mmCIF file of C-alpha atoms in Angstrom:
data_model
loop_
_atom_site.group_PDB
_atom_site.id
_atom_site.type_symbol
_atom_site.label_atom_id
_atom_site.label_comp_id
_atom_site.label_asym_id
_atom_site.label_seq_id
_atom_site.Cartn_x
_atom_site.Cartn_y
_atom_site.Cartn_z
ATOM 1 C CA UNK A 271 0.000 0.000 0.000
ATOM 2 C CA UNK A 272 1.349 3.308 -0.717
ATOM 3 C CA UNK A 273 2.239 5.579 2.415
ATOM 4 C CA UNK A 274 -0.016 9.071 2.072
ATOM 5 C CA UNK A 275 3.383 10.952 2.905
ATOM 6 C CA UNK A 276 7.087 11.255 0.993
ATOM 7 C CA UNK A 277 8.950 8.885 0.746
ATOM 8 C CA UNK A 278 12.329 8.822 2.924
ATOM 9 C CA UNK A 279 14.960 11.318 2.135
ATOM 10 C CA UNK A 280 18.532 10.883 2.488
ATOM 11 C CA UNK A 281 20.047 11.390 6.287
ATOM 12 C CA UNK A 282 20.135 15.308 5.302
ATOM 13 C CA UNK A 283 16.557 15.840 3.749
ATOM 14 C CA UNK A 284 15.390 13.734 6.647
ATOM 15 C CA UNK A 285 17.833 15.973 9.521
ATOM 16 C CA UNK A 286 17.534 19.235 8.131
ATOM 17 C CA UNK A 287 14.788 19.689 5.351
ATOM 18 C CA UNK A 288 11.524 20.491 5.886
ATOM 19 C CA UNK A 289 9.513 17.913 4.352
ATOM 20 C CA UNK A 290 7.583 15.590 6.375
ATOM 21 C CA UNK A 291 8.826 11.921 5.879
ATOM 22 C CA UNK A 292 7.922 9.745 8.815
ATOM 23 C CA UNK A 293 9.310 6.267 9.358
ATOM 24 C CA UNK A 294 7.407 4.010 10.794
ATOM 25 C CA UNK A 295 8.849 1.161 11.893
ATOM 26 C CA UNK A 296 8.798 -3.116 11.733
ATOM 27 C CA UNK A 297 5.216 -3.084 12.917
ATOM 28 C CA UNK A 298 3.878 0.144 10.678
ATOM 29 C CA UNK A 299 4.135 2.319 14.223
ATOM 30 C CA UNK A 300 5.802 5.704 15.211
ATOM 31 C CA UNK A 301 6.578 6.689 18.928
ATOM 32 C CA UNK A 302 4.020 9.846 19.845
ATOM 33 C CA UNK A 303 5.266 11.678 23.199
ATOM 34 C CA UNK A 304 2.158 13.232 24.567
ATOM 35 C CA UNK A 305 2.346 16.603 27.208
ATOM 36 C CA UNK A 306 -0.046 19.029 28.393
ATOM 37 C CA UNK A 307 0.399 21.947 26.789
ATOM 38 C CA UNK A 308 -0.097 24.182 29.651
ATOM 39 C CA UNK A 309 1.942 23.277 31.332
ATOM 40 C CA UNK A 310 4.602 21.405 29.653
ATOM 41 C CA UNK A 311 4.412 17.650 31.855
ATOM 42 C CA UNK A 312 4.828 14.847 29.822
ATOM 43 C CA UNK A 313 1.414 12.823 29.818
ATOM 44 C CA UNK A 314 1.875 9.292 28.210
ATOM 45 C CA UNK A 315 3.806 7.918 25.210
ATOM 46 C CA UNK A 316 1.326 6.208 22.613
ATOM 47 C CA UNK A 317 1.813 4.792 19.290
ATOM 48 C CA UNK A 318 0.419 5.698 15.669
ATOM 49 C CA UNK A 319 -0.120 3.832 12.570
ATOM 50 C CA UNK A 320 -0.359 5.072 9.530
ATOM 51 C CA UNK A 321 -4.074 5.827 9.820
ATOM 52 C CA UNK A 322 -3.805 7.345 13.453
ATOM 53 C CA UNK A 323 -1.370 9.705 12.135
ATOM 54 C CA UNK A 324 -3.310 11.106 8.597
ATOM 55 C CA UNK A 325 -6.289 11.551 11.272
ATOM 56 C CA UNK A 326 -4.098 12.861 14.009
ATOM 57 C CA UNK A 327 -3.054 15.988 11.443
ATOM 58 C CA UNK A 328 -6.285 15.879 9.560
ATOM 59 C CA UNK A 329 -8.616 16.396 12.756
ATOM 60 C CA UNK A 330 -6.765 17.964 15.337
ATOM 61 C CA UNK A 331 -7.179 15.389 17.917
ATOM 62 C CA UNK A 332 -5.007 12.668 19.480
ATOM 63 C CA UNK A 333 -5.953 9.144 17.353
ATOM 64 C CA UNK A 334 -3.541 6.043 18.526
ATOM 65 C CA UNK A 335 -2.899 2.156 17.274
ATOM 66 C CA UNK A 336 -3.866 0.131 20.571
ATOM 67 C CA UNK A 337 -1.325 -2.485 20.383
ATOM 68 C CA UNK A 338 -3.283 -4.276 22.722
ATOM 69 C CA UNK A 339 -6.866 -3.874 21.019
ATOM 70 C CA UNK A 340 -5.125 -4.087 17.533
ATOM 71 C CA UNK A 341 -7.408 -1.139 16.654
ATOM 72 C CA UNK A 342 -7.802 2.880 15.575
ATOM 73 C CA UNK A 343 -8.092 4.424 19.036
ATOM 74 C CA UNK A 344 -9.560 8.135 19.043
ATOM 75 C CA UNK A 345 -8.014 9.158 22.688
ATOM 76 C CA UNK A 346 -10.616 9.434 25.192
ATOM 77 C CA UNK A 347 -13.539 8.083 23.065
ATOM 78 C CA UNK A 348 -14.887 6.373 25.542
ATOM 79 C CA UNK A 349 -13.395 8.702 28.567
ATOM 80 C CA UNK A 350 -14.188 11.819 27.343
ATOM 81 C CA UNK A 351 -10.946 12.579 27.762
ATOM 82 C CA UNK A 352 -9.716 13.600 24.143
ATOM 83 C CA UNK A 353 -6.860 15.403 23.275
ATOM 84 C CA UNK A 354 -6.791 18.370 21.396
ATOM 85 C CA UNK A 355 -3.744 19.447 19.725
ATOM 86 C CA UNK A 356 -1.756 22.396 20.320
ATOM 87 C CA UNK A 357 1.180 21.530 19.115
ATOM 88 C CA UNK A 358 2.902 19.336 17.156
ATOM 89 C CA UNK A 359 6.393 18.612 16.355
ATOM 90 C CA UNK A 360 8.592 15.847 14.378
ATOM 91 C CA UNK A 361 12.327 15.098 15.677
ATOM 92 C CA UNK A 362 15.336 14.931 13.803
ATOM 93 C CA UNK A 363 15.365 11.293 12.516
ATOM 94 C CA UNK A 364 11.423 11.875 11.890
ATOM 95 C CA UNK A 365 10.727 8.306 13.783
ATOM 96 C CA UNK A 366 9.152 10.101 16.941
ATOM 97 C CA UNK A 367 6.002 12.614 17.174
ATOM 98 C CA UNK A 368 5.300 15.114 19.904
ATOM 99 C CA UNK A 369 1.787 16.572 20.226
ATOM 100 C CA UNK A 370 1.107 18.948 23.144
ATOM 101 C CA UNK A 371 -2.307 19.381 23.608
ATOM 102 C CA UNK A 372 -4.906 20.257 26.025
ATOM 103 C CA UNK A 373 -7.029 17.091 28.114
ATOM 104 C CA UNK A 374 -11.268 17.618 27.427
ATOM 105 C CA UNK A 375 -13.627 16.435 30.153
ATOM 106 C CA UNK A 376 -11.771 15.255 33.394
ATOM 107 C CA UNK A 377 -8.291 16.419 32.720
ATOM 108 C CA UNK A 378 -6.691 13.023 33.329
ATOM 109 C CA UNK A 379 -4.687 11.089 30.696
ATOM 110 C CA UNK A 380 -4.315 8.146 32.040
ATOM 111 C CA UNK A 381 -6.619 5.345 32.181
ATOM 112 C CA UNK A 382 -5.576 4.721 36.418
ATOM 113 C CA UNK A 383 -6.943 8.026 36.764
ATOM 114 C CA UNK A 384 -3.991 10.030 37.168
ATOM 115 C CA UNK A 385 -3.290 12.734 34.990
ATOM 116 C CA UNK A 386 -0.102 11.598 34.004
ATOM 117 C CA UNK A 387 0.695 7.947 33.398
ATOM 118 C CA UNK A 388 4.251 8.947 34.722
ATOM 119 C CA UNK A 389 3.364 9.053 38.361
ATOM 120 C CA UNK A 390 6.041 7.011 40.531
ATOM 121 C CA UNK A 391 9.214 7.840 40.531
ATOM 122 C CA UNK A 392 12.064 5.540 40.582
ATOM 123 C CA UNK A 393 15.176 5.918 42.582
ATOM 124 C CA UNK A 394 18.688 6.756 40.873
ATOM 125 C CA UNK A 395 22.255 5.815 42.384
ATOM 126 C CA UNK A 396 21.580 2.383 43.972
ATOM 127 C CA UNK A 397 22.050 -0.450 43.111
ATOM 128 C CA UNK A 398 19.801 -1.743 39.928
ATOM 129 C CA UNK A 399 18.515 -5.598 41.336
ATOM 130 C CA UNK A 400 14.849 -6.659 41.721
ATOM 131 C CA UNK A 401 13.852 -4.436 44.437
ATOM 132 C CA UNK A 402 13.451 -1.262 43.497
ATOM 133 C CA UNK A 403 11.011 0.508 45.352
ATOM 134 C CA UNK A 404 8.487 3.368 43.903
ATOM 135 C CA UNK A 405 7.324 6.248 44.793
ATOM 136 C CA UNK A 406 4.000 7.578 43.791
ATOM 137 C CA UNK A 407 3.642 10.959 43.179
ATOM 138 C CA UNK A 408 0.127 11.420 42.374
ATOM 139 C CA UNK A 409 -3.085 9.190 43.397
ATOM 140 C CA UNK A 410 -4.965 6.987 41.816
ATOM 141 C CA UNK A 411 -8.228 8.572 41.621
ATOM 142 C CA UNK A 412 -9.849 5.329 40.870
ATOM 143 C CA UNK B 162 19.616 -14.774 31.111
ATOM 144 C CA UNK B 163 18.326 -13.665 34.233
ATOM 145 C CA UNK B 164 16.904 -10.382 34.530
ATOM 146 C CA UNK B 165 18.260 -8.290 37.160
ATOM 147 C CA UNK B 166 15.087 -7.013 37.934
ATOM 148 C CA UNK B 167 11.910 -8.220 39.237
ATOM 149 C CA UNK B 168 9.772 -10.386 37.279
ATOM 150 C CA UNK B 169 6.238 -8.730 35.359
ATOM 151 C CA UNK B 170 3.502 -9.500 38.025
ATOM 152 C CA UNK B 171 -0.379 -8.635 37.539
ATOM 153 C CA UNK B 172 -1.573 -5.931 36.032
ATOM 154 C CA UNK B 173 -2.623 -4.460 39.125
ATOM 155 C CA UNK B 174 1.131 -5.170 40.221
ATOM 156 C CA UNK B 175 2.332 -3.382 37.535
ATOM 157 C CA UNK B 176 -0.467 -0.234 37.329
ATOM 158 C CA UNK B 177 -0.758 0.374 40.993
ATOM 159 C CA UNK B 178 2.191 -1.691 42.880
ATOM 160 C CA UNK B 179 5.193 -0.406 44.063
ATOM 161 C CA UNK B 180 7.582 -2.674 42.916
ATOM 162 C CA UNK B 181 9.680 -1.911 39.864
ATOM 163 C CA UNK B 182 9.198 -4.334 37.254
ATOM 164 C CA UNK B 183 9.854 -3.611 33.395
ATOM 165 C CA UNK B 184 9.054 -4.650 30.693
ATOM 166 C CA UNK B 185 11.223 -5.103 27.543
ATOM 167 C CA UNK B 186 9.760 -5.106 23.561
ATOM 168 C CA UNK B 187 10.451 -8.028 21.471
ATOM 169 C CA UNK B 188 14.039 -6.253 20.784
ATOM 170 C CA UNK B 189 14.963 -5.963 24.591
ATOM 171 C CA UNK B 190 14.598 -2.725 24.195
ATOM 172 C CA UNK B 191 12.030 -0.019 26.734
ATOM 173 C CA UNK B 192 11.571 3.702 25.566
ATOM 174 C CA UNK B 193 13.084 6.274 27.041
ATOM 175 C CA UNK B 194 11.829 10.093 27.280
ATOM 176 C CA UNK B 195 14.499 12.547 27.871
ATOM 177 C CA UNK B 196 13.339 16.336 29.155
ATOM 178 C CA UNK B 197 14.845 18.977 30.482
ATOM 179 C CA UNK B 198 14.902 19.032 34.147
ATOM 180 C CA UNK B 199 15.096 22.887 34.646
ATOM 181 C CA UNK B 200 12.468 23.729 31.636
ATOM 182 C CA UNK B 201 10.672 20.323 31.197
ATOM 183 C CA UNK B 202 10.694 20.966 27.242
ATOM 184 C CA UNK B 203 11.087 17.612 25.980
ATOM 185 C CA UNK B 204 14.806 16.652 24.499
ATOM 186 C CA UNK B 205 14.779 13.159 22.790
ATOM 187 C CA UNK B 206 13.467 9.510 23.168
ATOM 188 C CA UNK B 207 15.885 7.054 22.891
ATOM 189 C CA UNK B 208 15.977 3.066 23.381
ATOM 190 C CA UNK B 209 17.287 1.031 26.429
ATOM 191 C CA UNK B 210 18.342 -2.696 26.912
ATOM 192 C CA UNK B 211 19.007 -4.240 30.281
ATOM 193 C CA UNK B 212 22.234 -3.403 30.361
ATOM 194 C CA UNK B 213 21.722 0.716 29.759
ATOM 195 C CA UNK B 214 19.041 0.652 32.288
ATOM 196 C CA UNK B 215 20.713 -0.913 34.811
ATOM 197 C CA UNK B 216 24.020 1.713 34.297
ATOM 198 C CA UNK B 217 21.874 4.830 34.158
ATOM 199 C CA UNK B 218 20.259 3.615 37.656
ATOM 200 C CA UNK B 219 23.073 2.802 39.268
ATOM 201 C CA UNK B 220 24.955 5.798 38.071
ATOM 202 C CA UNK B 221 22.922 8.757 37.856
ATOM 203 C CA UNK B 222 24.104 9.396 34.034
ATOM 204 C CA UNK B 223 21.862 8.762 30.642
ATOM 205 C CA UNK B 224 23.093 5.374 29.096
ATOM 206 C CA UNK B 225 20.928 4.013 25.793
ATOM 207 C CA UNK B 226 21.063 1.479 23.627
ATOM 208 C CA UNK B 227 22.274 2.573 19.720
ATOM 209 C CA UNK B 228 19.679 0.790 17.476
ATOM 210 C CA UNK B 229 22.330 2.403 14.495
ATOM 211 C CA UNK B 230 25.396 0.973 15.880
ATOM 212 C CA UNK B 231 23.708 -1.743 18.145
ATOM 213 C CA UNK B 232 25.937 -1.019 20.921
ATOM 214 C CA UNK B 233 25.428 0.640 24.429
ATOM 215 C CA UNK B 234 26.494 3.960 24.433
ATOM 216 C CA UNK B 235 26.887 6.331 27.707
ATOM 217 C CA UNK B 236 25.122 9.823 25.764
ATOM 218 C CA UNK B 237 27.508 12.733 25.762
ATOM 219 C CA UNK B 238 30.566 10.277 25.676
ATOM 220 C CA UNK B 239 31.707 11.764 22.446
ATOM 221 C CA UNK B 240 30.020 15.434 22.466
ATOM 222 C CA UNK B 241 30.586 16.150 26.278
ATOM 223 C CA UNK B 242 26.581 16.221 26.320
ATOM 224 C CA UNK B 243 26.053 14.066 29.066
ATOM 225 C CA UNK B 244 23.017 13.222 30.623
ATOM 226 C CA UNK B 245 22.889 13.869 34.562
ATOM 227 C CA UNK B 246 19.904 12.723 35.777
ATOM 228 C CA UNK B 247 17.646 14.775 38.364
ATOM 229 C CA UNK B 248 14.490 12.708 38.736
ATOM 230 C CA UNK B 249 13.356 9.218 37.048
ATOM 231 C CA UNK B 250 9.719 7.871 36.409
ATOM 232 C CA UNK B 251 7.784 5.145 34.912
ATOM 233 C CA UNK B 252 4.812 4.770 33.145
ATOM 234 C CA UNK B 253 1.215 3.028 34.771
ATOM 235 C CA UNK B 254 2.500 -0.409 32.092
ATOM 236 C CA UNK B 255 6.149 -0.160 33.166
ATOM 237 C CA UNK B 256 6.905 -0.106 29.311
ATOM 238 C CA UNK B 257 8.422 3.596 29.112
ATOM 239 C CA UNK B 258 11.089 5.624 31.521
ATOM 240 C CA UNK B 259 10.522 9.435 31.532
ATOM 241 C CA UNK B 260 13.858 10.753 32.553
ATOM 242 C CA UNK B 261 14.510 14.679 33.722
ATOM 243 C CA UNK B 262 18.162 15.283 33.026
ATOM 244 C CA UNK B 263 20.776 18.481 33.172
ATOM 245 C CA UNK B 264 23.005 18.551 30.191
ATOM 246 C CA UNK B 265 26.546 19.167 30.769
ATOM 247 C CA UNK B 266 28.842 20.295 28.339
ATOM 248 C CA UNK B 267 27.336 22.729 25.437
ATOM 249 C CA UNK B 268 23.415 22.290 26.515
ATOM 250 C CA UNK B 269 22.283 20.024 23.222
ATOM 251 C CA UNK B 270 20.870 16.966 23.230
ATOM 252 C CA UNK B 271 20.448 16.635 19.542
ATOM 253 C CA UNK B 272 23.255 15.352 17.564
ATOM 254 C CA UNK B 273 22.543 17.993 14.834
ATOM 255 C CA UNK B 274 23.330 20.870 17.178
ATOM 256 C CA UNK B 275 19.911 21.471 18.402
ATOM 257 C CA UNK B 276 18.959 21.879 21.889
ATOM 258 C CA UNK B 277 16.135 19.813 21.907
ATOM 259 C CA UNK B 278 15.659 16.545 18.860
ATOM 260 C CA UNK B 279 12.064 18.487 18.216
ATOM 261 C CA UNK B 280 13.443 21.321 16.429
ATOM 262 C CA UNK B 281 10.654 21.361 13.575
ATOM 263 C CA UNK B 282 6.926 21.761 14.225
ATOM 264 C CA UNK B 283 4.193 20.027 11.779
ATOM 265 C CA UNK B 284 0.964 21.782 10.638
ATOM 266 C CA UNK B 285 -2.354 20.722 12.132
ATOM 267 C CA UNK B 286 -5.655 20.522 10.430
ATOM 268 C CA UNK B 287 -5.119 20.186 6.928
ATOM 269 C CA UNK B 288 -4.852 17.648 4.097
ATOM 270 C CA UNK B 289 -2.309 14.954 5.549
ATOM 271 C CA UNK B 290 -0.772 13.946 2.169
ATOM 272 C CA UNK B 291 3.089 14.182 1.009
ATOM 273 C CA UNK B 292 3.363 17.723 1.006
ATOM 274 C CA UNK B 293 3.402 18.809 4.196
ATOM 275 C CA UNK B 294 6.312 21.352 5.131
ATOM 276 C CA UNK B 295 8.137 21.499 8.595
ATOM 277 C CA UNK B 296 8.556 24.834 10.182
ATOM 278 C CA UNK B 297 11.884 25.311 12.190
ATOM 279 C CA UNK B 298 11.175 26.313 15.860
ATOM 280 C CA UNK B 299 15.509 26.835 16.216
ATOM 281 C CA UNK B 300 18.145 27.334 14.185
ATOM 282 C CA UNK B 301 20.609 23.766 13.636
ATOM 283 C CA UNK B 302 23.844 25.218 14.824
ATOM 284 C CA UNK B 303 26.369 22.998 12.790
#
């Protein structure tokens, strides 16, 4: 099937020019980094297809491949908890997305509740064996 | 081989448990968000094995797995760069580390120069087809 976007560049076009020409990789996904746009903290990392990502840009909201359903995922469809885009960005080897965007209904991103899926923290200098111990830094709401 | 850390338990061990338990892709590989601990903008997502994780816990300092040169690979060994690492997180699955880092040396992450690997924002809202043109956010510096 052909991709809706350009074909790969070389390493410059890709680095430095300013086409869009995402790689997707062994699976037919790219990484998407998700933050809240107010304030800047990083949310959840999803992934897009092909499909998620023409409706991502096409629409304005947040649309994900659910590894786990194997299916088109509008964000909060069933939450009420869709993303709207702000922002969005493409890095330098155009295999990762970041959208920032601002969280509809109950502000909360994650399906736990919290608003961020990144809420324990992990401890750094100590010794890496099978009992690290986290730290939550928000609730679980449910 | 062993992992050093703890085995995946439950779901509800992994969502809402307090034990550190990771999980690895098919490649050995977990995803890694990098940000900015003083700012929060987001810098990079990069890949690590085992081996990288287990090094950046127990030494406070950024260490991925190169996909490109498929070796591990302390960041900032070659550029100065390093990663020093101010707070560490994971995600409700245990599938992605969101690391908050200083940057030593001259302040990029990026390999092209660039403060931050998301140097080029993508339009919203229109036709997603294989014209669509980046706009750079900041300059490339090399």
């Amino acid at each position: 099937m052909p991709s809706r976007f350009a074909a790969r560049g070389s390493d410059r076009e890709i680095e430095t020019g300013a086409r869009f020409m995402p790689e997707f990789d062994e699976n037919g996904l790219i990484s998407c980094i998700v933050t809240n746009a107010d304030d800047g903290e990083v949310l959840m990392l999803a992934h897009m297809n092909e499909d998620a990502l023409v409706r991502t840009i096409e629409t304005g909201d947040a649309w994900f491949w659910s590894r786990t359903h194997q299916q088109l995922w509008r964000k909060g469809e069933s939450s009420g908890n869709t993303l709207t885009i702000q922002e969005m960005r493409v890095d330098c080897d155009q295999d990762v997305i970041l959208i920032k965007v601002r969280i509809s209904g109950g502000g909360v991103a994650c399906h736990t509740g919290a608003r961020s899926c990144f809420y324990r923290r992990m401890p750094v200098k100590r010794p890496a064996d099978n009992s690290i111990a986290l730290t939550f830094v928000e609730d679980l709401k449910r």
